[in-house]
Tab-separated table of C-alpha atoms in Angstrom:
chain	number	residue	atom	x	y	z
I	419	MET	CA	-0.158	-26.816	-17.382
I	420	LYS	CA	-1.742	-30.219	-17.857
I	421	THR	CA	-3.301	-31.952	-14.885
I	422	LEU	CA	-5.235	-35.134	-14.261
I	423	HIS	CA	-8.424	-34.950	-12.232
I	424	LEU	CA	-9.693	-38.083	-10.521
I	425	LYS	CA	-12.848	-38.508	-8.540
I	426	LYS	CA	-12.910	-39.264	-4.853
I	427	MET	CA	-10.959	-42.330	-3.756
I	428	ILE	CA	-12.143	-44.957	-1.336
I	429	ALA	CA	-8.796	-46.215	0.003
I	430	LEU	CA	-7.513	-44.845	-3.285
I	431	GLY	CA	-9.605	-46.901	-5.626
I	432	LEU	CA	-8.768	-44.093	-8.044
I	433	GLY	CA	-11.375	-43.741	-10.756
I	434	ALA	CA	-10.144	-40.910	-12.929
I	435	VAL	CA	-11.341	-38.218	-15.237
I	436	LEU	CA	-9.447	-35.308	-16.755
I	437	VAL	CA	-9.755	-32.010	-14.855
I	438	ALA	CA	-12.667	-30.185	-16.398
I	439	GLY	CA	-12.613	-26.894	-14.497
I	440	VAL	CA	-14.462	-25.497	-11.550
I	441	ILE	CA	-17.983	-26.437	-10.570
I	442	ALA	CA	-20.550	-23.771	-11.305
I	443	GLY	CA	-23.161	-25.399	-9.078
I	444	CYS	CA	-25.709	-22.606	-9.187
I	445	GLY	CA	-29.258	-22.385	-10.362
I	446	GLY	CA	-31.280	-19.412	-11.497
I	447	GLU	CA	-31.502	-16.235	-9.493
I	448	LYS	CA	-34.351	-15.747	-7.080
I	449	LYS	CA	-35.511	-13.053	-4.721
I	450	GLU	CA	-35.234	-13.966	-1.058
I	451	ALA	CA	-38.673	-13.611	0.494
I	452	GLY	CA	-37.213	-13.104	3.969
I	453	ALA	CA	-34.950	-10.228	2.934
I	454	GLU	CA	-36.005	-6.790	4.165
I	455	ALA	CA	-37.523	-4.845	1.276
I	456	GLY	CA	-35.418	-1.902	0.168
I	457	LYS	CA	-32.571	-2.679	2.527
I	458	VAL	CA	-28.999	-2.673	1.252
I	459	TYR	CA	-27.040	-5.225	3.253
I	460	ARG	CA	-23.398	-4.549	4.050
I	461	ILE	CA	-21.050	-7.522	3.875
I	462	GLY	CA	-17.399	-7.516	4.874
I	463	VAL	CA	-15.146	-10.081	3.204
I	464	LEU	CA	-11.826	-10.801	4.911
I	465	GLN	CA	-9.396	-13.030	3.009
I	466	LEU	CA	-6.183	-14.091	4.741
I	467	VAL	CA	-3.867	-14.038	1.748
I	468	GLN	CA	-4.015	-14.196	-2.019
I	469	HIS	CA	-3.656	-17.656	-3.497
I	470	GLY	CA	-5.715	-19.799	-5.852
I	471	ALA	CA	-7.837	-21.729	-3.358
I	472	LEU	CA	-8.850	-18.696	-1.302
I	473	ASP	CA	-9.475	-16.617	-4.413
I	474	ALA	CA	-11.803	-19.357	-5.695
I	475	ALA	CA	-13.629	-19.548	-2.352
I	476	ASN	CA	-14.087	-15.785	-2.486
I	477	GLN	CA	-15.563	-15.847	-6.003
I	478	GLY	CA	-17.857	-18.753	-5.181
I	479	PHE	CA	-19.283	-16.824	-2.238
I	480	VAL	CA	-20.062	-13.739	-4.338
I	481	ASP	CA	-21.599	-15.861	-7.106
I	482	ALA	CA	-23.823	-17.753	-4.661
I	483	LEU	CA	-25.182	-14.526	-3.191
I	484	ALA	CA	-25.911	-13.224	-6.693
I	485	ALA	CA	-27.689	-16.469	-7.569
I	486	ARG	CA	-29.908	-15.939	-4.534
I	487	GLY	CA	-30.733	-12.351	-5.545
I	488	TYR	CA	-28.096	-10.521	-3.486
I	489	LYS	CA	-26.118	-8.491	-6.017
I	490	ASN	CA	-23.196	-6.275	-5.128
I	491	GLY	CA	-24.017	-2.637	-5.852
I	492	GLU	CA	-27.768	-3.274	-5.864
I	493	ASN	CA	-29.164	-4.716	-2.645
I	494	ILE	CA	-25.819	-5.569	-1.017
I	495	THR	CA	-22.501	-3.755	-0.686
I	496	ILE	CA	-19.449	-6.019	-0.427
I	497	ASP	CA	-16.291	-4.631	1.153
I	498	GLN	CA	-13.482	-6.885	-0.126
I	499	GLN	CA	-10.334	-6.900	2.022
I	500	ASN	CA	-7.169	-9.021	1.835
I	501	ALA	CA	-4.857	-9.114	4.864
I	502	GLN	CA	-1.858	-10.277	2.797
I	503	GLY	CA	-1.016	-12.809	5.485
I	504	ASP	CA	-0.415	-10.137	8.123
I	505	GLN	CA	-1.941	-10.589	11.590
I	506	SER	CA	-2.079	-6.864	12.315
I	507	ASN	CA	-3.980	-6.351	9.055
I	508	LEU	CA	-6.461	-9.038	10.082
I	509	LYS	CA	-7.167	-7.244	13.346
I	510	THR	CA	-7.440	-3.779	11.787
I	511	ILE	CA	-9.829	-4.957	9.063
I	512	SER	CA	-11.938	-6.945	11.541
I	513	GLN	CA	-12.272	-3.938	13.840
I	514	ARG	CA	-13.292	-1.751	10.901
I	515	PHE	CA	-16.034	-4.188	9.891
I	516	VAL	CA	-17.356	-4.207	13.457
I	517	ASN	CA	-17.204	-0.428	13.798
I	518	ASN	CA	-19.045	-0.065	10.477
I	519	LYS	CA	-21.716	-2.424	11.801
I	520	VAL	CA	-21.774	-4.632	8.720
I	521	ASP	CA	-24.639	-7.113	8.499
I	522	LEU	CA	-22.437	-10.171	7.891
I	523	ILE	CA	-18.750	-11.042	7.658
I	524	TYR	CA	-17.293	-13.684	5.346
I	525	ALA	CA	-13.952	-14.933	6.696
I	526	ILE	CA	-11.728	-16.934	4.349
I	527	ALA	CA	-9.187	-19.198	6.134
I	528	THR	CA	-8.829	-20.102	9.805
I	529	PRO	CA	-6.710	-17.124	11.007
I	530	ALA	CA	-9.161	-14.693	9.394
I	531	ALA	CA	-12.141	-16.318	11.092
I	532	GLN	CA	-10.376	-16.471	14.468
I	533	THR	CA	-9.526	-12.768	14.344
I	534	VAL	CA	-13.051	-11.764	13.352
I	535	ALA	CA	-14.578	-13.999	16.024
I	536	ASN	CA	-12.449	-12.283	18.657
I	537	GLU	CA	-13.812	-8.890	17.599
I	538	THR	CA	-17.549	-9.632	17.533
I	539	LYS	CA	-19.956	-12.019	19.194
I	540	THR	CA	-23.062	-10.576	17.548
I	541	ILE	CA	-22.419	-9.998	13.824
I	542	PRO	CA	-23.001	-13.225	11.849
I	543	VAL	CA	-19.719	-14.705	10.581
I	544	VAL	CA	-19.615	-17.271	7.786
I	545	GLY	CA	-16.273	-18.946	7.155
I	546	SER	CA	-14.703	-20.974	4.367
I	547	ALA	CA	-11.401	-22.798	3.716
I	548	ILE	CA	-11.296	-23.686	7.418
I	549	THR	CA	-10.244	-27.146	8.548
I	550	ASP	CA	-11.820	-27.608	11.981
I	551	TYR	CA	-14.046	-24.923	13.496
I	552	GLU	CA	-14.245	-26.664	16.843
I	553	ALA	CA	-10.484	-27.174	17.181
I	554	ALA	CA	-9.962	-23.525	16.186
I	555	LYS	CA	-12.371	-22.508	18.972
I	556	LEU	CA	-14.718	-20.842	16.505
I	557	VAL	CA	-17.754	-22.907	17.511
I	558	LYS	CA	-18.880	-24.952	20.487
I	559	ALA	CA	-19.411	-27.947	18.208
I	560	ASN	CA	-19.249	-28.385	14.448
I	561	ASP	CA	-22.800	-29.789	14.320
I	562	LYS	CA	-24.219	-27.168	16.718
I	563	PRO	CA	-22.063	-24.000	16.542
I	564	GLY	CA	-23.969	-22.214	19.301
I	565	GLY	CA	-22.616	-18.725	18.586
I	566	ASN	CA	-22.328	-16.250	15.731
I	567	VAL	CA	-19.919	-18.314	13.570
I	568	THR	CA	-20.561	-21.096	11.046
I	569	GLY	CA	-19.439	-21.936	7.514
I	570	THR	CA	-17.808	-24.638	5.404
I	571	THR	CA	-14.816	-26.864	6.054
I	572	ASP	CA	-12.119	-27.930	3.599
I	573	TYR	CA	-11.051	-30.852	5.768
I	574	LEU	CA	-10.107	-34.105	4.083
I	575	PRO	CA	-8.511	-36.999	5.982
I	576	PRO	CA	-4.719	-36.710	5.522
I	577	LYS	CA	-4.667	-40.436	4.853
I	578	GLN	CA	-5.907	-39.629	1.365
I	579	GLN	CA	-2.743	-37.633	0.631
I	580	ILE	CA	-0.530	-40.368	2.077
I	581	ASP	CA	-2.361	-43.127	0.202
I	582	LEU	CA	-1.933	-41.207	-3.046
I	583	ALA	CA	1.756	-40.678	-2.328
I	584	LEU	CA	2.274	-44.380	-1.646
I	585	LYS	CA	0.403	-45.248	-4.824
I	586	LEU	CA	2.877	-43.136	-6.784
I	587	ILE	CA	5.938	-43.874	-4.610
I	588	PRO	CA	5.362	-47.359	-3.161
I	589	GLN	CA	8.982	-47.636	-2.003
I	590	ALA	CA	8.729	-44.526	0.218
I	591	LYS	CA	9.945	-44.897	3.792
I	592	THR	CA	10.183	-41.293	4.998
I	593	VAL	CA	7.836	-38.312	4.590
I	594	GLY	CA	8.603	-34.669	5.280
I	595	ALA	CA	5.784	-32.636	6.840
I	596	LEU	CA	5.955	-28.983	5.770
I	597	TYR	CA	3.510	-26.629	7.507
I	598	THR	CA	3.015	-23.309	9.272
I	599	ALA	CA	3.378	-23.625	13.041
I	600	SER	CA	0.817	-20.913	13.837
I	601	GLU	CA	-2.015	-22.293	11.681
I	602	ALA	CA	-4.357	-24.390	13.810
I	603	ASN	CA	-5.749	-25.996	10.665
I	604	SER	CA	-2.298	-27.298	9.760
I	605	GLN	CA	-1.623	-28.622	13.253
I	606	VAL	CA	-4.819	-30.694	13.141
I	607	GLN	CA	-3.925	-32.220	9.781
I	608	VAL	CA	-0.282	-32.917	10.565
I	609	LYS	CA	-1.252	-34.661	13.800
I	610	ALA	CA	-3.649	-36.945	11.918
I	611	MET	CA	-1.094	-37.508	9.154
I	612	LYS	CA	1.587	-38.576	11.641
I	613	GLU	CA	-0.755	-41.106	13.212
I	614	TYR	CA	-1.656	-42.611	9.826
I	615	ALA	CA	1.955	-42.521	8.601
I	616	ALA	CA	2.984	-44.555	11.638
I	617	GLU	CA	0.358	-47.158	10.727
I	618	GLN	CA	1.893	-47.349	7.246
I	619	GLY	CA	5.399	-47.749	8.589
I	620	LEU	CA	6.509	-44.286	7.459
I	621	THR	CA	8.968	-42.143	9.381
I	622	VAL	CA	7.920	-38.485	9.613
I	623	VAL	CA	10.368	-35.570	9.574
I	624	GLU	CA	8.769	-32.217	10.451
I	625	ALA	CA	9.682	-28.727	9.294
I	626	ALA	CA	7.408	-26.021	10.708
I	627	VAL	CA	7.728	-22.458	9.421
I	628	THR	CA	6.560	-19.158	10.852
I	629	ASN	CA	6.397	-17.238	7.567
I	630	VAL	CA	7.393	-17.434	3.902
I	631	ASN	CA	10.961	-16.438	4.713
I	632	ASP	CA	11.488	-19.779	6.475
I	633	ILE	CA	10.305	-21.941	3.606
I	634	GLN	CA	13.492	-22.189	1.553
I	635	GLN	CA	15.544	-23.477	4.482
I	636	ALA	CA	12.743	-25.841	5.542
I	637	VAL	CA	12.469	-27.443	2.100
I	638	GLN	CA	16.237	-27.723	1.751
I	639	SER	CA	16.328	-29.573	5.080
I	640	PHE	CA	14.296	-32.357	3.452
I	641	VAL	CA	16.624	-32.897	0.492
I	642	GLY	CA	18.294	-36.295	0.727
I	643	LYS	CA	16.380	-37.135	3.917
I	644	VAL	CA	12.777	-37.794	2.834
I	645	ASP	CA	11.101	-39.598	-0.061
I	646	PHE	CA	8.313	-37.052	-0.496
I	647	ILE	CA	6.905	-33.907	1.102
I	648	TYR	CA	3.421	-33.716	2.622
I	649	CYS	CA	1.717	-30.308	2.919
I	650	PRO	CA	-1.687	-29.826	4.582
I	651	THR	CA	-4.194	-27.214	3.431
I	652	ASP	CA	-1.873	-24.518	4.740
I	653	ASN	CA	-2.272	-20.938	3.525
I	654	ILE	CA	1.361	-19.842	3.803
I	655	ILE	CA	2.612	-23.035	2.158
I	656	ALA	CA	0.053	-22.868	-0.656
I	657	SER	CA	0.886	-19.249	-1.426
I	658	ALA	CA	4.594	-20.121	-1.696
I	659	MET	CA	4.339	-23.364	-3.682
I	660	ALA	CA	6.203	-21.955	-6.682
I	661	ASN	CA	9.212	-21.295	-4.438
I	662	ILE	CA	8.933	-24.757	-2.903
I	663	ALA	CA	8.909	-26.338	-6.362
I	664	LYS	CA	12.096	-24.480	-7.313
I	665	ILE	CA	13.922	-26.518	-4.668
I	666	ALA	CA	11.930	-29.750	-4.757
I	667	VAL	CA	11.945	-30.320	-8.529
I	668	PRO	CA	15.742	-30.179	-9.021
I	669	ALA	CA	16.052	-32.443	-5.951
I	670	LYS	CA	13.615	-34.937	-7.564
I	671	LEU	CA	11.430	-34.584	-4.482
I	672	PRO	CA	7.642	-35.093	-4.957
I	673	VAL	CA	5.342	-32.637	-3.170
I	674	PHE	CA	1.774	-33.560	-2.156
I	675	ILE	CA	-0.723	-30.976	-0.925
I	676	GLY	CA	-4.430	-30.966	-0.114
I	677	ASP	CA	-5.163	-27.975	-2.327
I	678	GLU	CA	-5.882	-28.029	-6.064
I	679	ALA	CA	-4.376	-24.671	-7.059
I	680	PRO	CA	-0.761	-25.376	-6.018
I	681	VAL	CA	-0.895	-28.584	-8.059
I	682	LYS	CA	-2.463	-26.964	-11.118
I	683	THR	CA	-0.318	-23.848	-11.230
I	684	GLY	CA	2.260	-23.919	-8.427
I	685	GLY	CA	4.350	-26.921	-9.378
I	686	ALA	CA	3.292	-29.377	-6.659
I	687	THR	CA	3.260	-32.994	-7.824
I	688	ALA	CA	-0.194	-34.163	-6.775
I	689	GLY	CA	-2.907	-33.948	-4.165
I	690	VAL	CA	-6.430	-34.682	-3.062
I	691	SER	CA	-8.597	-31.577	-2.808
I	692	VAL	CA	-12.080	-30.250	-2.378
I	693	ASN	CA	-13.313	-27.755	-4.956
I	694	PHE	CA	-12.720	-24.387	-3.302
I	695	TYR	CA	-15.027	-22.479	-5.630
I	696	GLN	CA	-17.863	-24.805	-4.688
I	697	LEU	CA	-16.849	-24.536	-1.029
I	698	GLY	CA	-17.222	-20.768	-1.239
I	699	PHE	CA	-20.498	-21.204	-3.092
I	700	GLN	CA	-21.813	-23.317	-0.197
I	701	SER	CA	-20.765	-20.575	2.221
I	702	GLY	CA	-22.569	-18.000	0.078
I	703	GLU	CA	-25.758	-20.019	0.221
I	704	MET	CA	-25.457	-20.184	3.999
I	705	ALA	CA	-24.947	-16.412	4.126
I	706	ALA	CA	-28.035	-15.885	1.958
I	707	ASP	CA	-30.108	-17.944	4.390
I	708	ILE	CA	-28.837	-15.819	7.279
I	709	LEU	CA	-29.568	-12.524	5.496
I	710	ALA	CA	-33.049	-13.757	4.609
I	711	GLY	CA	-33.756	-14.661	8.229
I	712	LYS	CA	-34.132	-18.339	7.392
I	713	ALA	CA	-31.336	-19.483	9.682
I	714	SER	CA	-28.897	-18.329	12.348
I	715	PRO	CA	-25.228	-19.288	12.670
I	716	ALA	CA	-25.842	-20.780	16.103
I	717	ALA	CA	-28.119	-23.490	14.702
I	718	MET	CA	-26.455	-23.929	11.296
I	719	PRO	CA	-24.038	-26.904	11.255
I	720	VAL	CA	-20.635	-26.508	9.652
I	721	ALA	CA	-20.947	-27.889	6.107
I	722	ALA	CA	-18.535	-30.092	4.160
I	723	GLN	CA	-18.194	-31.366	0.623
I	724	LYS	CA	-19.087	-34.973	-0.026
I	725	GLU	CA	-16.678	-35.371	-2.919
I	726	ALA	CA	-12.993	-34.733	-3.394
I	727	LYS	CA	-10.719	-35.059	-6.373
I	728	VAL	CA	-7.224	-36.294	-7.010
I	729	ILE	CA	-5.082	-34.060	-9.198
I	730	ILE	CA	-1.730	-35.053	-10.673
I	731	ASN	CA	0.464	-32.519	-12.396
I	732	LYS	CA	1.902	-34.554	-15.277
I	733	GLU	CA	4.606	-32.030	-16.100
I	734	ALA	CA	5.784	-31.778	-12.508
I	735	ALA	CA	5.775	-35.582	-12.204
I	736	ALA	CA	7.824	-35.925	-15.386
I	737	ALA	CA	10.286	-33.277	-14.217
I	738	ILE	CA	11.196	-35.322	-11.156
I	739	GLY	CA	11.201	-38.617	-13.043
I	740	LEU	CA	8.053	-39.918	-11.368
I	741	THR	CA	6.219	-42.643	-13.279
I	742	ILE	CA	2.436	-42.554	-13.056
I	743	PRO	CA	1.036	-46.099	-12.579
I	744	ASP	CA	-0.863	-47.611	-15.508
I	745	GLU	CA	-4.152	-47.783	-13.597
I	746	LEU	CA	-4.118	-43.989	-13.290
I	747	LEU	CA	-3.179	-43.406	-16.913
I	748	GLU	CA	-5.694	-45.934	-18.247
I	749	ALA	CA	-8.524	-44.219	-16.355
I	750	ALA	CA	-7.652	-40.802	-17.735
I	751	GLU	CA	-8.744	-39.319	-21.026
């Protein structure tokens, strides 16, 4: 599926390049001087659900550890677990990690990190694909966590999604907000989006779901009532984007989401996104520092990416009859 990849916008200045793939971002391997000689570190990885962004964050984490000399099966043992979006699975897996006394836990997505944090206050926890650690009550403050949890954030101001939508649909008057009610990360983003939408004169219609079974009805409720759909970096929504597109595309309804994978492969129209592989890589580097005794989660600020990218799915845009403005096309290869 063809996509366009544009560099970070400042009020959607929109300089563009074609999507070139994920960022490797790693240097040569090196032995960590602070690591205990001969010790095999045990790392538990808890991923909320399987979808492109979280999968990429997972791989980036493993690659970063390897680049720092921590290789699975050699001096570390990684226990990979996926909760498949089930809260009871999150709790069971978290308890197992704690009972096994792993040396570090990597939690991918807000619900995963919240569950792990409730089970241990001593084992270091590094998170990724989390919007706001402080709002999720994972840390005392994002700049000074103060406990056993730190990591990387995927937060981007929702105004970037709205600005992109208005660039592509300047006549839009109403936006539908599709999100999971139980995800704190989504609540934070939707709140900010509503405030910015009001400034832009947009009316917001909300449809909050509890699980994937609610999505079809929620999307259908937007048909004929909104000009486009806004989705935050929401794990349930991202994992079900193909089903959302099946309703939105025939209805000629554009879908914008702050996650690259649903745009590239799920059928969403466009979005502004961080690079989730690189986000996971950053988390892996933080974990390596913790294992080497160079840093502790309590004093390690939550990290963010400085750049974001705009992605437009040309095929999805064409399918709904959306014309891409000349300034976007002229900037692309």
